Tab-separated table of C-alpha atoms in Angstrom:
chain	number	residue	atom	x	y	z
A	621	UNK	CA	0.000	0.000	0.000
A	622	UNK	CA	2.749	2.541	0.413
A	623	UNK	CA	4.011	1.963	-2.933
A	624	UNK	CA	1.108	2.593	-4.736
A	625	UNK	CA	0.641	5.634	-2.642
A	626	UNK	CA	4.623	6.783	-3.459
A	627	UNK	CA	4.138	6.157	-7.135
A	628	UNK	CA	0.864	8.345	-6.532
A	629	UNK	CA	2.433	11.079	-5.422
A	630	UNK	CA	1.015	10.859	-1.468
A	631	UNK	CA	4.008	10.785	0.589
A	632	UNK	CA	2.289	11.406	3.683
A	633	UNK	CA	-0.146	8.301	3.129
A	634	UNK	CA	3.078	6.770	2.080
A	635	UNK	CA	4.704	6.844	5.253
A	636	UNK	CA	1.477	6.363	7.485
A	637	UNK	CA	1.496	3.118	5.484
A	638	UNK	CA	5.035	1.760	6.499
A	639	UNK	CA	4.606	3.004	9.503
A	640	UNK	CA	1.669	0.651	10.144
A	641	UNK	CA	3.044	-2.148	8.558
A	642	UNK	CA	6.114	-2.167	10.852
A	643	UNK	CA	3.210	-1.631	14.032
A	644	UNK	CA	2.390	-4.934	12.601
A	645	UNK	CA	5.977	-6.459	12.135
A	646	UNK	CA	9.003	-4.060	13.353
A	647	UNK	CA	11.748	-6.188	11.740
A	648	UNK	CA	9.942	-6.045	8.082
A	649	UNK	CA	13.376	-4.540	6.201
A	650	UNK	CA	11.856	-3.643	2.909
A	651	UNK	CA	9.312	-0.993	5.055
A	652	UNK	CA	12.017	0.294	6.419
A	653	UNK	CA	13.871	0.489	3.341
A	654	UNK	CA	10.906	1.752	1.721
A	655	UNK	CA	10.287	4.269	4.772
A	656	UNK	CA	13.515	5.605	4.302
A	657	UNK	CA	13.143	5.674	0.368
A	658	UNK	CA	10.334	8.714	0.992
A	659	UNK	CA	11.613	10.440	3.227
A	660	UNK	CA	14.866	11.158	1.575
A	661	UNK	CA	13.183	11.830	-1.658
A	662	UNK	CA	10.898	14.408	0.737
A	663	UNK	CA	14.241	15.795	1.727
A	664	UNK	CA	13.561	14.805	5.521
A	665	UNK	CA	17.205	13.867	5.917
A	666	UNK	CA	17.476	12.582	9.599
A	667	UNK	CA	14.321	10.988	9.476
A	668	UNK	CA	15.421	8.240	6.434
A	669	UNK	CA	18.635	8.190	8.289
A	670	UNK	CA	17.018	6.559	11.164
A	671	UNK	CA	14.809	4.017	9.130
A	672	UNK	CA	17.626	2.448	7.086
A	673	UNK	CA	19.644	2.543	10.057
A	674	UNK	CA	16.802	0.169	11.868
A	675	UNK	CA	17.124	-1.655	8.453
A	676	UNK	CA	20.867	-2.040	8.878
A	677	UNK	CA	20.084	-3.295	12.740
A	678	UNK	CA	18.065	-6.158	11.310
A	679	UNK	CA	19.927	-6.667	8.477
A	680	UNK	CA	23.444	-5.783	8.457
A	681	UNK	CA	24.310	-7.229	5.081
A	682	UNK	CA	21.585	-5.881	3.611
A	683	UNK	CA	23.513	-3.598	0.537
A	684	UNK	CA	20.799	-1.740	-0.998
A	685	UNK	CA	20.271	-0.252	2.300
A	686	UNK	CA	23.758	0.187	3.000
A	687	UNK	CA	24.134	2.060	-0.200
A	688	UNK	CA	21.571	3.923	0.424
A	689	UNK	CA	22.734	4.762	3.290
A	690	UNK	CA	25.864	5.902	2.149
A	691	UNK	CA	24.231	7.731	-0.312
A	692	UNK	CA	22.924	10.280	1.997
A	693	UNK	CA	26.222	10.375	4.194
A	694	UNK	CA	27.812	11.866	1.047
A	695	UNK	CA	25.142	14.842	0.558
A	696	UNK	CA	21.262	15.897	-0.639
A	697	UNK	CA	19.661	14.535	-3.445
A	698	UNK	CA	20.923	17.964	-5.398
A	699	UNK	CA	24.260	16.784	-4.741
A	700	UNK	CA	23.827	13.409	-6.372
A	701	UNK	CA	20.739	13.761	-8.316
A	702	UNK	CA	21.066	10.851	-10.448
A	703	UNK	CA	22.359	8.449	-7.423
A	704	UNK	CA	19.233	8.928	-5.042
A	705	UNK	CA	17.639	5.803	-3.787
A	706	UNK	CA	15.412	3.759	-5.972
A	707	UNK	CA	11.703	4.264	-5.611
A	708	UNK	CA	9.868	1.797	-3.148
């Protein structure tokens, strides 16, 4: 359900979504991922920090999220426009 509301352009809905599927299950790593996915394309920084980093804490091997990860380490999505995360 948050993917079809990301791909719909509803963020917020987005984000209520993950949030209640990890309610639901708190170690499901793709909501995280995906949690993380919006709000660094919403430019809310600290916030998909913290999700991938829960990710990472269930998953440490988990590479797209490390990358991703990464990713936002080395700057905004200005700064590396064509190297933001995927889309959930």
């Amino acid at each position: 359900l948050g993917n079809a509301y990301f791909k719909a352009h509803q963020p917020e809905n987005a984000i209520e979504a993950y949030r209640a599927a990890l309610a639901r299950n708190p170690r499901y790593l793709a909501a995280y991922n995906n949690l993380g996915a919006v709000h660094y394309h919403q430019g809310q920084w600290e916030e998909a920090r913290r999700a991938w980093e829960r990710a990472l804490a269930i998953d440490p091997q988990a590479p797209s999220i490390a990358q991703n990860l990464q990713l936002l380490r080395q700057g905004s999505p200005a700064d590396h426009p064509k190297k933001s995360p995927g889309n959930p």
